[in-house]
Tab-separated table of C-alpha atoms and ligand atoms in Angstrom:
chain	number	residue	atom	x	y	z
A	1	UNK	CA	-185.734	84.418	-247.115
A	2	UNK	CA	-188.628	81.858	-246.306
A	3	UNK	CA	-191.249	80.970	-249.127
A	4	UNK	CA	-194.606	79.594	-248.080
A	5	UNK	CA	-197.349	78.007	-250.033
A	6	UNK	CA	-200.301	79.606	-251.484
A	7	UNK	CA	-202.101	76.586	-250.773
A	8	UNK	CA	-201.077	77.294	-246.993
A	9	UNK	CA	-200.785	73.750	-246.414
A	10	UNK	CA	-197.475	72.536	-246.962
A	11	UNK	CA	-194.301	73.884	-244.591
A	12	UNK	CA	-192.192	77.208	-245.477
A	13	UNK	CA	-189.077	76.714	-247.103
A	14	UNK	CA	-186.257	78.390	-248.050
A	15	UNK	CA	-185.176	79.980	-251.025
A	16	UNK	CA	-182.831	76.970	-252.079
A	17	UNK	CA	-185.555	74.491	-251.154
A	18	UNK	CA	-188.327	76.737	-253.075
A	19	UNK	CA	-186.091	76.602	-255.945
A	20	UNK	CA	-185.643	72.763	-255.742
A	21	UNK	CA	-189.390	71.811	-255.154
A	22	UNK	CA	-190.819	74.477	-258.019
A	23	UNK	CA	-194.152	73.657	-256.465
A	24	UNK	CA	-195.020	72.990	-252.772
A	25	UNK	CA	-195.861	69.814	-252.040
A	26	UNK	CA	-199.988	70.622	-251.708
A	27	UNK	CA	-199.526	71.852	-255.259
A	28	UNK	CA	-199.341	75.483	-254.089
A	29	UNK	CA	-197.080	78.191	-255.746
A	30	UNK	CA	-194.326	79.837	-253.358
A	31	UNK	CA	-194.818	83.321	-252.214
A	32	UNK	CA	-191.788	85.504	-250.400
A	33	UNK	CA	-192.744	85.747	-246.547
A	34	UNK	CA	-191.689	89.338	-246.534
A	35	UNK	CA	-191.413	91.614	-249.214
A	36	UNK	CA	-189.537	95.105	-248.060
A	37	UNK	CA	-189.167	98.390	-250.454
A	38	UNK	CA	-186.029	99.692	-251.383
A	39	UNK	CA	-184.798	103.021	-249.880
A	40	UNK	CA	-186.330	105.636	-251.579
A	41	UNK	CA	-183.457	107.745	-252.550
A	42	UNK	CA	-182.730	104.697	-254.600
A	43	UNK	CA	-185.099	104.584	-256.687
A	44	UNK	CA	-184.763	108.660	-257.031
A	45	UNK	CA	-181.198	108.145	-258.434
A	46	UNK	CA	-181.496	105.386	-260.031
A	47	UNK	CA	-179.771	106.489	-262.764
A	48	UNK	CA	-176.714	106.659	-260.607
A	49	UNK	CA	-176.813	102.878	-260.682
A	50	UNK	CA	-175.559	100.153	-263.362
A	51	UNK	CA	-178.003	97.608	-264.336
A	52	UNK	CA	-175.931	95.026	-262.534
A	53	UNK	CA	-176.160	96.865	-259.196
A	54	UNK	CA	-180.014	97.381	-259.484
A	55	UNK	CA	-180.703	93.705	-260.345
A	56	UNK	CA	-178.693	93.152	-257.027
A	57	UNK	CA	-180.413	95.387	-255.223
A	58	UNK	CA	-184.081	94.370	-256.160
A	59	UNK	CA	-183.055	90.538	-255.649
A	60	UNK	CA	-180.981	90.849	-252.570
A	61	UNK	CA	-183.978	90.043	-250.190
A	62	UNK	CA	-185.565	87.267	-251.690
A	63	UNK	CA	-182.304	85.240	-251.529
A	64	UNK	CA	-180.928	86.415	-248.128
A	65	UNK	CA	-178.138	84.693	-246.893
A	66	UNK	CA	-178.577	81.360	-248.803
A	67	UNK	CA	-175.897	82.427	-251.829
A	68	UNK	CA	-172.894	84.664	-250.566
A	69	UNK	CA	-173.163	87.922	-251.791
A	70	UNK	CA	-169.874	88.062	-254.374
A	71	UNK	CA	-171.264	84.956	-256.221
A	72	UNK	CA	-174.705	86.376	-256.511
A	73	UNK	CA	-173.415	89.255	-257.927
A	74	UNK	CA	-171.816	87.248	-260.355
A	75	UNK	CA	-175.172	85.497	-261.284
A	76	UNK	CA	-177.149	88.389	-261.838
A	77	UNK	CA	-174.198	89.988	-263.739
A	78	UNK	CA	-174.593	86.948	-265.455
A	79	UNK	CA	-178.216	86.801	-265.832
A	80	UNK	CA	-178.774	89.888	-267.375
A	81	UNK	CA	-175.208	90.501	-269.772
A	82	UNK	CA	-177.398	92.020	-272.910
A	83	UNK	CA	-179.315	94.913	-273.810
A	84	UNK	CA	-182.718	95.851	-272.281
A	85	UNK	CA	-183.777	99.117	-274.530
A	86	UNK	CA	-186.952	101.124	-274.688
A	87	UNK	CA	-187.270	102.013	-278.239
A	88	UNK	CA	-189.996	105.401	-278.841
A	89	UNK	CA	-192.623	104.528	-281.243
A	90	UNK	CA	-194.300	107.692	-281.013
A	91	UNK	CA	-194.603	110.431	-278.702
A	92	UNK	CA	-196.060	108.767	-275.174
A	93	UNK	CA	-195.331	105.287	-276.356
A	94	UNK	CA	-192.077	103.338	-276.107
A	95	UNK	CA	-191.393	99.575	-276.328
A	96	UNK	CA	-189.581	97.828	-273.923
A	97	UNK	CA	-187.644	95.241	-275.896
A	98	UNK	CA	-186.958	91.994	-274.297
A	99	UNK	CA	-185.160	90.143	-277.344
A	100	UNK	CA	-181.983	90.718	-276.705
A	101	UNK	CA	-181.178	87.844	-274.947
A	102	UNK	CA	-179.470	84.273	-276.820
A	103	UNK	CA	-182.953	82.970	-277.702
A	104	UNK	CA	-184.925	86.212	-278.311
A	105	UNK	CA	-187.468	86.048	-275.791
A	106	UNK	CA	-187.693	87.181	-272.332
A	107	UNK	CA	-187.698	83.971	-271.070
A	108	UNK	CA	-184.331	84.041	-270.945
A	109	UNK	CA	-183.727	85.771	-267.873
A	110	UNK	CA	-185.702	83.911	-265.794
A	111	UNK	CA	-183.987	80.228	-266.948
A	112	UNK	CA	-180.578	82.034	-266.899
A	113	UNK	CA	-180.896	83.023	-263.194
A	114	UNK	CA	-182.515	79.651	-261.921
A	115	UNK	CA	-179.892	77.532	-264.229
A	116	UNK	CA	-177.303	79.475	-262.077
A	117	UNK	CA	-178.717	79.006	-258.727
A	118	UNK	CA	-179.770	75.304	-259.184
A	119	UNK	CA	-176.277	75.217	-260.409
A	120	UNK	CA	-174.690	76.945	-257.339
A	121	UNK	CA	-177.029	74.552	-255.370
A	122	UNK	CA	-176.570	71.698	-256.452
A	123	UNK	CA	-172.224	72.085	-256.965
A	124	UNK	CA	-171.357	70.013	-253.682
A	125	UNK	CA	-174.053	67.131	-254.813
A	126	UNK	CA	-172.075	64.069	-256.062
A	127	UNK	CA	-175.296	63.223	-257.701
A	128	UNK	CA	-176.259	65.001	-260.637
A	129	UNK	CA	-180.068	66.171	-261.167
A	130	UNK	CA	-181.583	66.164	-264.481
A	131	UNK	CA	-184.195	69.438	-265.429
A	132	UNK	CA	-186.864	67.845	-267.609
A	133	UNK	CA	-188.851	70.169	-269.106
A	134	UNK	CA	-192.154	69.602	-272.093
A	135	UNK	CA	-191.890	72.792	-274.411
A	136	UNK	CA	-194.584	74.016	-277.284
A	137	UNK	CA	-191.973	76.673	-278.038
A	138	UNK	CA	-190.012	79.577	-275.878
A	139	UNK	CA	-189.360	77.631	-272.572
A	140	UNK	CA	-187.474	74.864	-273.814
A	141	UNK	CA	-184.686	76.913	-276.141
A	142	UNK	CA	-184.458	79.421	-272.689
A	143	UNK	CA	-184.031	76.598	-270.595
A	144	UNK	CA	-181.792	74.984	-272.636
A	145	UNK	CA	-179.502	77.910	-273.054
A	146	UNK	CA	-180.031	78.865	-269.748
A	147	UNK	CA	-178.484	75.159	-268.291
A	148	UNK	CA	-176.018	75.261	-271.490
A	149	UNK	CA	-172.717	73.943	-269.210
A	150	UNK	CA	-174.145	73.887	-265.920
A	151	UNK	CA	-171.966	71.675	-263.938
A	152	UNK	CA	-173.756	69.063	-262.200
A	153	UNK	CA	-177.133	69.624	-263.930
A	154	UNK	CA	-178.447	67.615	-267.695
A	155	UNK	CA	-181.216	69.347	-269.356
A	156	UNK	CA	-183.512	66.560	-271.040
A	157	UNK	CA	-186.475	68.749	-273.267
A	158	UNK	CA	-189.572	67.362	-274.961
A	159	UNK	CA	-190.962	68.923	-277.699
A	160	UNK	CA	-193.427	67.819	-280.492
A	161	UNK	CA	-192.291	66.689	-283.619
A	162	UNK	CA	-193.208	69.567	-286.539
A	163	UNK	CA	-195.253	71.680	-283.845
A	164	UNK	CA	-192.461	74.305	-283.271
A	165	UNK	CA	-191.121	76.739	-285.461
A	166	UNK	CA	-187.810	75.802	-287.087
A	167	UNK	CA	-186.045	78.752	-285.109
A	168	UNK	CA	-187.307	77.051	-282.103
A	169	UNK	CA	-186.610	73.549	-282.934
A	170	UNK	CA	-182.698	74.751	-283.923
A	171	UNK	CA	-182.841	76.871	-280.510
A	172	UNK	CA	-183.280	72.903	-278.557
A	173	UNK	CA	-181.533	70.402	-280.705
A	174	UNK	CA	-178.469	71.978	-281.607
A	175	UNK	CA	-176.357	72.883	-278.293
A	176	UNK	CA	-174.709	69.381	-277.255
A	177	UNK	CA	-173.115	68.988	-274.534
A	178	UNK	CA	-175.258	68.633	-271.262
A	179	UNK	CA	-178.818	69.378	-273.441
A	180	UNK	CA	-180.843	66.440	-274.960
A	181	UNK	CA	-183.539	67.144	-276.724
A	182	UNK	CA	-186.082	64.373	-277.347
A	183	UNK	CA	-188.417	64.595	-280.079
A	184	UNK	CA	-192.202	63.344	-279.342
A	185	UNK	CA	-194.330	61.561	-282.203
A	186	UNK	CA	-197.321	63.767	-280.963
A	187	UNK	CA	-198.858	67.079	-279.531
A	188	UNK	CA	-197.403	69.381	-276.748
A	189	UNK	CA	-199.766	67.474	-274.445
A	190	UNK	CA	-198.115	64.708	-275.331
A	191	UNK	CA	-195.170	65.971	-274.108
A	192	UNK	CA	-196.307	67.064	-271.301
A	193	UNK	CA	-198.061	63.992	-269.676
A	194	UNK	CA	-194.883	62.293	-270.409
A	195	UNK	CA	-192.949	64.733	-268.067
A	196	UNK	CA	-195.844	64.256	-265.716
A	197	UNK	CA	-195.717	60.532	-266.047
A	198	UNK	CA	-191.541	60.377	-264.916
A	199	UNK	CA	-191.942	62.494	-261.849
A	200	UNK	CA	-194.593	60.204	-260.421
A	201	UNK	CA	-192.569	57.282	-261.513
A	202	UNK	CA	-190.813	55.798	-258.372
A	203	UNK	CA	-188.493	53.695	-260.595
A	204	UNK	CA	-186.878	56.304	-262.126
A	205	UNK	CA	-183.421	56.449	-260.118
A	206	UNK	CA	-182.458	60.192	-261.414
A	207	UNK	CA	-183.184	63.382	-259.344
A	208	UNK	CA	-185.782	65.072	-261.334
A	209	UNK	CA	-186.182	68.873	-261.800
A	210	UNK	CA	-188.522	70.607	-263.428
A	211	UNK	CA	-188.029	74.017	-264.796
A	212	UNK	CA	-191.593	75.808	-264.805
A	213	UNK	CA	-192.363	79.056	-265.265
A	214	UNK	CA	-193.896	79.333	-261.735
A	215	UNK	CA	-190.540	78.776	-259.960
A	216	UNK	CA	-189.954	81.690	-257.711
A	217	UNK	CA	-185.691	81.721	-259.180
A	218	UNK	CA	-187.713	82.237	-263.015
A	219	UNK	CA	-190.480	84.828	-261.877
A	220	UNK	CA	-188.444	87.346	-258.847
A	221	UNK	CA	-185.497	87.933	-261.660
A	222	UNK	CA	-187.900	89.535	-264.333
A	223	UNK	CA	-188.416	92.221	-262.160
A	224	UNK	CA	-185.304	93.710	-263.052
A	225	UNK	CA	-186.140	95.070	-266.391
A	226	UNK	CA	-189.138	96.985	-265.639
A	227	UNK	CA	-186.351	98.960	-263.004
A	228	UNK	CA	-184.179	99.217	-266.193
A	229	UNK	CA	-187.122	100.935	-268.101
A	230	UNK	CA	-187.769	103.062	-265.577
A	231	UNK	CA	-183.902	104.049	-265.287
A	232	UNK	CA	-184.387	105.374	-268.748
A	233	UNK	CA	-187.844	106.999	-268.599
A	234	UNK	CA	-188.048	108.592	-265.064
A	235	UNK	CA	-186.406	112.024	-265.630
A	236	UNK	CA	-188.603	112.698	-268.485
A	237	UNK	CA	-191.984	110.859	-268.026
A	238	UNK	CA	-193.853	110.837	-264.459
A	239	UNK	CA	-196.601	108.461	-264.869
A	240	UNK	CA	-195.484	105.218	-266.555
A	241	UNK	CA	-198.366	102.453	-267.775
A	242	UNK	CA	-196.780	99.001	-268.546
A	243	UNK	CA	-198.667	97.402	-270.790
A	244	UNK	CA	-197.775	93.230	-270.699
A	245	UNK	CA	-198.555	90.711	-273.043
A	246	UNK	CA	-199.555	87.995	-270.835
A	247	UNK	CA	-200.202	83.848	-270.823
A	248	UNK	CA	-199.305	82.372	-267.353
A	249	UNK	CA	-198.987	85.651	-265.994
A	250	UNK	CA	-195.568	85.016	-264.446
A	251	UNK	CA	-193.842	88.328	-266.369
A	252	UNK	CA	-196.900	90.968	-265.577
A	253	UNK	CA	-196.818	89.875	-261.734
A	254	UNK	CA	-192.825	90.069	-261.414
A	255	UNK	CA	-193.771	93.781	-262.701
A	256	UNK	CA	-195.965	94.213	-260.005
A	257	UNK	CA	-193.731	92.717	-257.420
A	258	UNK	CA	-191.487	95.617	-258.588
A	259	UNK	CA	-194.341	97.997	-257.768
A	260	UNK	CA	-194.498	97.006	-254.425
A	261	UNK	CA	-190.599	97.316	-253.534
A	262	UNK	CA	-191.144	100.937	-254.553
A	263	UNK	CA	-190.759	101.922	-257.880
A	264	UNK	CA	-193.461	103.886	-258.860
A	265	UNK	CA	-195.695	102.619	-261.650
A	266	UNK	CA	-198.818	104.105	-262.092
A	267	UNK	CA	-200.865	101.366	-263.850
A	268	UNK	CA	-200.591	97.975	-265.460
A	269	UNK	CA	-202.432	96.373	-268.186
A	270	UNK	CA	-202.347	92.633	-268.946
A	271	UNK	CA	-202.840	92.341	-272.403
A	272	UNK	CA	-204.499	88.977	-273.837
A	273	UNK	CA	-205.112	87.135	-276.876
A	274	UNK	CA	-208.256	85.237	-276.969
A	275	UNK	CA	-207.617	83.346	-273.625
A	276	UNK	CA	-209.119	85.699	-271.743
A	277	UNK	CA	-209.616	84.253	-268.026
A	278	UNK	CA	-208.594	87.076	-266.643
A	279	UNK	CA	-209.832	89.759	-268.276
A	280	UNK	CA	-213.117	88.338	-267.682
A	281	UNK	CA	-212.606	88.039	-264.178
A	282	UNK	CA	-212.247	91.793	-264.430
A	283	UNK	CA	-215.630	92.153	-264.757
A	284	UNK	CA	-217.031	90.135	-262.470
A	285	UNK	CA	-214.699	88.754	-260.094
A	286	UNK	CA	-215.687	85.673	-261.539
A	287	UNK	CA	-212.113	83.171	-262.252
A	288	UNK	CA	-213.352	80.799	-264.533
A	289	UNK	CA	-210.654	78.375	-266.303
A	290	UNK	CA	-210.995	77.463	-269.477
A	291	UNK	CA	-209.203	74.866	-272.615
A	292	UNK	CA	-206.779	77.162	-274.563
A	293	UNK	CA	-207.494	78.150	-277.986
A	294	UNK	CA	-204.575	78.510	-280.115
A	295	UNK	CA	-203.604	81.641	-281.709
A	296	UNK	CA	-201.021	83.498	-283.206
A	297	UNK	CA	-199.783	84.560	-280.561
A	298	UNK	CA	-198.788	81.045	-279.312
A	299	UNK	CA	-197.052	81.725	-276.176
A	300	UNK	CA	-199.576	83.217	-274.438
A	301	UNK	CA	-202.316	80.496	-275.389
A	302	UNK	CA	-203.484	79.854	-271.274
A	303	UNK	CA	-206.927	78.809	-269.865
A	304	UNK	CA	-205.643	79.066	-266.754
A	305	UNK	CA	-202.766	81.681	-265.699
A	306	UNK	CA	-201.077	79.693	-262.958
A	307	UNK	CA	-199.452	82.947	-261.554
A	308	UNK	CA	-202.976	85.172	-261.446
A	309	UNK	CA	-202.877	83.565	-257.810
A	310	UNK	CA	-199.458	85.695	-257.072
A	311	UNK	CA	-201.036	89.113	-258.161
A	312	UNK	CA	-204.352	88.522	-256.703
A	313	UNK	CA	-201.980	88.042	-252.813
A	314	UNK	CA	-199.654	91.482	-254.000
A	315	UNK	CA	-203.382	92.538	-253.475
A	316	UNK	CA	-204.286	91.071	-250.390
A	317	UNK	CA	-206.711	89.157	-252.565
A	318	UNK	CA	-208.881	92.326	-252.791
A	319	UNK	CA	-210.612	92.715	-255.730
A	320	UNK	CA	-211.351	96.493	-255.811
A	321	UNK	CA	-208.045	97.319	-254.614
A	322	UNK	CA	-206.855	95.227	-257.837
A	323	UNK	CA	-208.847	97.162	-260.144
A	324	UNK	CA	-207.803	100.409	-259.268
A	325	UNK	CA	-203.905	99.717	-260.200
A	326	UNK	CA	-204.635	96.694	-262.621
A	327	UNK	CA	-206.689	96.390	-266.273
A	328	UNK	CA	-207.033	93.285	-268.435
A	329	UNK	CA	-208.531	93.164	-272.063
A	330	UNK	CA	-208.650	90.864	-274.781
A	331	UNK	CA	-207.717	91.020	-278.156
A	332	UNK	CA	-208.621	88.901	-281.187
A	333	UNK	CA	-205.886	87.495	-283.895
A	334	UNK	CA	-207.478	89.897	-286.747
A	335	UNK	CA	-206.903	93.026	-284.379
A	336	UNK	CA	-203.400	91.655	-283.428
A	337	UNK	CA	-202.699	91.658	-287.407
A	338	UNK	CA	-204.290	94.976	-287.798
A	339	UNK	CA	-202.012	96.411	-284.887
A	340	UNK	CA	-199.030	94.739	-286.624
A	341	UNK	CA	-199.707	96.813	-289.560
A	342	UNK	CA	-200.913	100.316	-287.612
A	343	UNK	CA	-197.336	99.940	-285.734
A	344	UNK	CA	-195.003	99.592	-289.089
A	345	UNK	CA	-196.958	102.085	-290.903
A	346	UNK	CA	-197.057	104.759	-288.252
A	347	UNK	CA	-193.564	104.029	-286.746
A	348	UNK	CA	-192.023	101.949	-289.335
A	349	UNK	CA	-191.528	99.474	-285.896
A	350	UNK	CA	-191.612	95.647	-286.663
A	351	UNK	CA	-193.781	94.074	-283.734
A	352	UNK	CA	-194.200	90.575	-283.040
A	353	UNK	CA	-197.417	89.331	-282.413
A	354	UNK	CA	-197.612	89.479	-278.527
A	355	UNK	CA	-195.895	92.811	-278.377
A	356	UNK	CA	-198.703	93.838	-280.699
A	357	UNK	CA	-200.748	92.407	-278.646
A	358	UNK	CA	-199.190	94.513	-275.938
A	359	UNK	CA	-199.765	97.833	-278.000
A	360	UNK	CA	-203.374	97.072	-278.582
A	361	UNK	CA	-203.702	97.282	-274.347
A	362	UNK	CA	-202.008	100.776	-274.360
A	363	UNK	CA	-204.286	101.567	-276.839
A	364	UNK	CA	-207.680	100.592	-275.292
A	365	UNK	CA	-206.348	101.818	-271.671
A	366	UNK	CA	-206.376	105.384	-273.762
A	367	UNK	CA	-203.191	106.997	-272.455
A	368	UNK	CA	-204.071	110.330	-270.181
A	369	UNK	CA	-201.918	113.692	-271.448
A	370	UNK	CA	-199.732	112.896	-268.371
A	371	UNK	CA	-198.821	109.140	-269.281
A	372	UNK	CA	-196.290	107.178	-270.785
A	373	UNK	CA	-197.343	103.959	-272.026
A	374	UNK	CA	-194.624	101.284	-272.535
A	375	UNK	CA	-195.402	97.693	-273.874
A	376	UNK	CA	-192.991	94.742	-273.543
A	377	UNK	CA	-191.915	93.372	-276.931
A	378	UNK	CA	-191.354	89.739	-275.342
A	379	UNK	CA	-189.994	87.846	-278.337
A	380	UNK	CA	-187.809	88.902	-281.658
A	381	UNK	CA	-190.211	88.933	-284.916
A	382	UNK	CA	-188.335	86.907	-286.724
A	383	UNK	CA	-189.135	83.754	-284.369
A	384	UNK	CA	-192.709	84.408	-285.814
A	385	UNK	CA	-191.159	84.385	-289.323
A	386	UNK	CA	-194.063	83.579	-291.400
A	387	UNK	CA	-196.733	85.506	-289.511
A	388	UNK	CA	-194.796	88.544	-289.214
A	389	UNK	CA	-194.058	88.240	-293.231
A	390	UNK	CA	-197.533	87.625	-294.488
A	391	UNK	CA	-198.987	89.968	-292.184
A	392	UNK	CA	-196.728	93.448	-293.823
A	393	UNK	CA	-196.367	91.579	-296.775
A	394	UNK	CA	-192.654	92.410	-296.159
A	395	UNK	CA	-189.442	90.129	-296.154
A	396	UNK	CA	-187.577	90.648	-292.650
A	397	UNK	CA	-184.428	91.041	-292.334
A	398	UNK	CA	-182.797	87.637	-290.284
A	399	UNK	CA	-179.830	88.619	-287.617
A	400	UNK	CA	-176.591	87.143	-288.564
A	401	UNK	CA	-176.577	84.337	-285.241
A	402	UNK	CA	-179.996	83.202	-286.558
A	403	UNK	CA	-178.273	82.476	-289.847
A	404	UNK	CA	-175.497	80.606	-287.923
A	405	UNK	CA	-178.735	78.825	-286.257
A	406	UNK	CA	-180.245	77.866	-289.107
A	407	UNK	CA	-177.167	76.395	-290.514
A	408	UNK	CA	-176.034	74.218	-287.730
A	409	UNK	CA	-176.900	70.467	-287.702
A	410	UNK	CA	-180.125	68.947	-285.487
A	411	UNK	CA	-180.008	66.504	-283.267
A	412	UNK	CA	-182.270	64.816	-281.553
A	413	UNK	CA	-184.128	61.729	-280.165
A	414	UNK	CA	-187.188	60.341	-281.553
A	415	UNK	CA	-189.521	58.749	-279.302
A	416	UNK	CA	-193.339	58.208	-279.184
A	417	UNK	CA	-193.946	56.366	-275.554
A	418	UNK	CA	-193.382	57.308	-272.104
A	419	UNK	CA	-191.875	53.670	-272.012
A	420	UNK	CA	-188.870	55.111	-274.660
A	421	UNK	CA	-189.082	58.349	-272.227
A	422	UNK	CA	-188.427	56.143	-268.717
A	423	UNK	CA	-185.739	53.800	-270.713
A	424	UNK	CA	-183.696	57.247	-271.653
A	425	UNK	CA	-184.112	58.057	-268.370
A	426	UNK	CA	-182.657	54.970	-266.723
B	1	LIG	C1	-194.032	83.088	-272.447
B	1	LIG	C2	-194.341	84.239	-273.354
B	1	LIG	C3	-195.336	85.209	-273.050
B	1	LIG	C4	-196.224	85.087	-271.834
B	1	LIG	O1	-195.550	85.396	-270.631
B	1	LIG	P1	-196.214	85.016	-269.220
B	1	LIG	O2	-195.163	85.324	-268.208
B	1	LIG	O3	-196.518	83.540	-269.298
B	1	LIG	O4	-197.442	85.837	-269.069
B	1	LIG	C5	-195.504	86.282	-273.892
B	1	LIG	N1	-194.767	86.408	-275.019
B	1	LIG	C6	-193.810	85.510	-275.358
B	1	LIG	C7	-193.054	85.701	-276.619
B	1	LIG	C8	-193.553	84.401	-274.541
B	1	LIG	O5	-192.613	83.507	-274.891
């Protein structure tokens, strides 16, 4: 399968080479050249099918010929090796939880399937390539876990120094091996113009690779779970409304990519903390970027959604055609807390903040008698410890690997200039 750029002025590329680059050259995210839907007797028995042989199925295309089909397999057996459950919370809503993975948050999916095929890639290369990656939270423990072992592939991750939780900052500095985590005197940005700082740096000897949420081998792969929800809803609910707590966007949009190879969702909701450049595009077709404002809801604190681009083209870049399938609203951290509260005391459910934030979409959208509204619980409460504490006034109960987590010994690298970045490097 061919990728081109949504800047349409770099060349197509293929999958391998999409994976490789991230970004296209004129700084414009990849987008499949074709996108065909499944046979629709598949989707009808779907529940004929193991979740290994769906995930195959939906990402078969978008790879093509460019990994042979038995080691594929393999990687999206790989990819996807815990539990995806929808868990009722009351009689038309269900949460789809997305926590079951080593580091609790979705975002494992995506950096186990592109650790695998950058590692499949890049297995002939004599020279290894380094993934360098600036985290304020979630990406860097998924990436790191994602790359834990990779042959031919070191994991380098910057993250600020007292700015992540201490789940998080076990999560990065505690694997070994071919992960080294460097710890910034400073702010995420920090971190981040560092990273930006060693891939312009033509001194820097080391193939660089970053691991961004807007590669196409970390978006296409979340599509399988909204198949697996659907594999457990379809024979008793007909119209199913996802409701997605969304920051970059990247997680909604793989949702709607699995709209458009056929299975049949009825709406979407992108559900948004106070960052709300999308839903106020909503209203007036207006896209207006904006500086982030933090929140509790930390991972989804974006200006500017760099994959709102990729839903707008599964549109045609038609704006009414987008609002008939597509709603966005925005929610405020008191409401979030409130929802928090409305979901344990109705449905003695434990929600983190952005799956409340997800509930608080189904909620506004106002479910028809005929719907079934399902919101993605994207991260484990506990990684939001003291929020999720204060906010039922509850002690939560901590999973027995966490406690392992918690016990095992940090390491890490402290540095506070890109000069002690670029003299790691070399
Ligand atoms: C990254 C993240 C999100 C936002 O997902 P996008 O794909 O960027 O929209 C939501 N919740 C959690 C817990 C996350 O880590």
């Amino acid at each position: 399968m061919n990728y081109y750029s949504l800047n349409h002025k770099a060349p197509n590329v293929s999958f391998k080479d999409a994976v490789v680059n991230g970004l296209a050259p004129d700084r414009g995210l990849y987008f499949p050249e074709n996108i065909t839907p499944l046979p629709e007797d598949f989707i009808q028995n779907i529940d004929q099918f193991t979740k290994e042989e769906i995930a195959f199925k939906a990402i078969e295309q978008f790879i093509g010929d460019e990994i042979p089909k038995d080691i594929l397999q393999k990687i999206v057996a790989e990819t996807i090796s815990f539990d995806f459950p929808v868990v009722p919370i009351d009689k038309n809503i269900g949460t789809l939880e997305l926590f079951h993975g080593p580091t609790l948050a979705f975002k494992d999916v995506g950096a186990r399937f592109m650790a695998r095929c950058l590692g499949y890639f890049n297995q002939k290369n004599t020279n290894k390539v380094t993934v360098l990656v600036a985290t304020s939270g979630d990406t860097g423990g998924a990436v790191a876990n994602g790359f834990l072992g990779v042959k031919g592939v070191d994991v380098v991750i910057l993250y600020p120094s007292g700015k992540v939780s201490d789940i998080q900052e076990k999560q990065l500095t505690t694997l070994g091996q071919n992960i080294t985590a460097l710890e910034v005197n400073g702010v995420f940005d920090d971190c981040q113009d560092m990273v930006k700082s060693a891939f312009l740096d033509t001194e820097i000897k080391r193939q660089l690779t970053s691991a961004n949420s807007i590669n196409v081998a970390r978006w296409l792969p979340q599509m399988f779970y909204y198949f697996f929800a659907y594999k457990q809803l379809y024979k008793k609910h007909k119209n199913i409304v996802f409701s997605v707590p969304s920051g970059n966007f990247g997680n909604i949009c793989a949702g709607m990519m699995a709209q458009k190879l056929g299975l049949p969702i009825k709406h979407f909701i992108a559900a948004t903390n106070v960052n709300d450049t999308v839903p106020q595009f909503m209203k007036d077709g207006k896209y207006e970027p904006k500086s982030s404002q933090p929140t509790i809801s930390n991972a989804m604190d974006v200006g500017n959604p760099s994959n709102f681009i990729r839903i707008q083209q599964l549109f045609d870049n038609n704006f009414s055609s987008l609002k008939t399938g597509f709603s966005s609203f925005s929610f405020s951290d008191t409401e979030t807390k409130e929802a928090m509260q409305r979901i344990y005391t109705n449905s003695s459910y434990i929600a983190d903040p952005h799956g409340a934030v997800g509930y608080l979409g189904l909620e506004k959208h106002q479910l028809k008698a005929d719907e079934y509204g399902v919101f993605l619980e994207t991260a484990h409460p506990v990684k939001f410890l003291d929020v999720v504490e204060s906010t039922l006034d509850k002690k939560i109960a901590i999973p027995a690997d966490i406690k392992e987590l918690i016990k095992k010994e940090k390491k890490s690298i402290l540095i506070a200039s890109y000069k002690e970045l670029k003299d790691f490097l070399q």
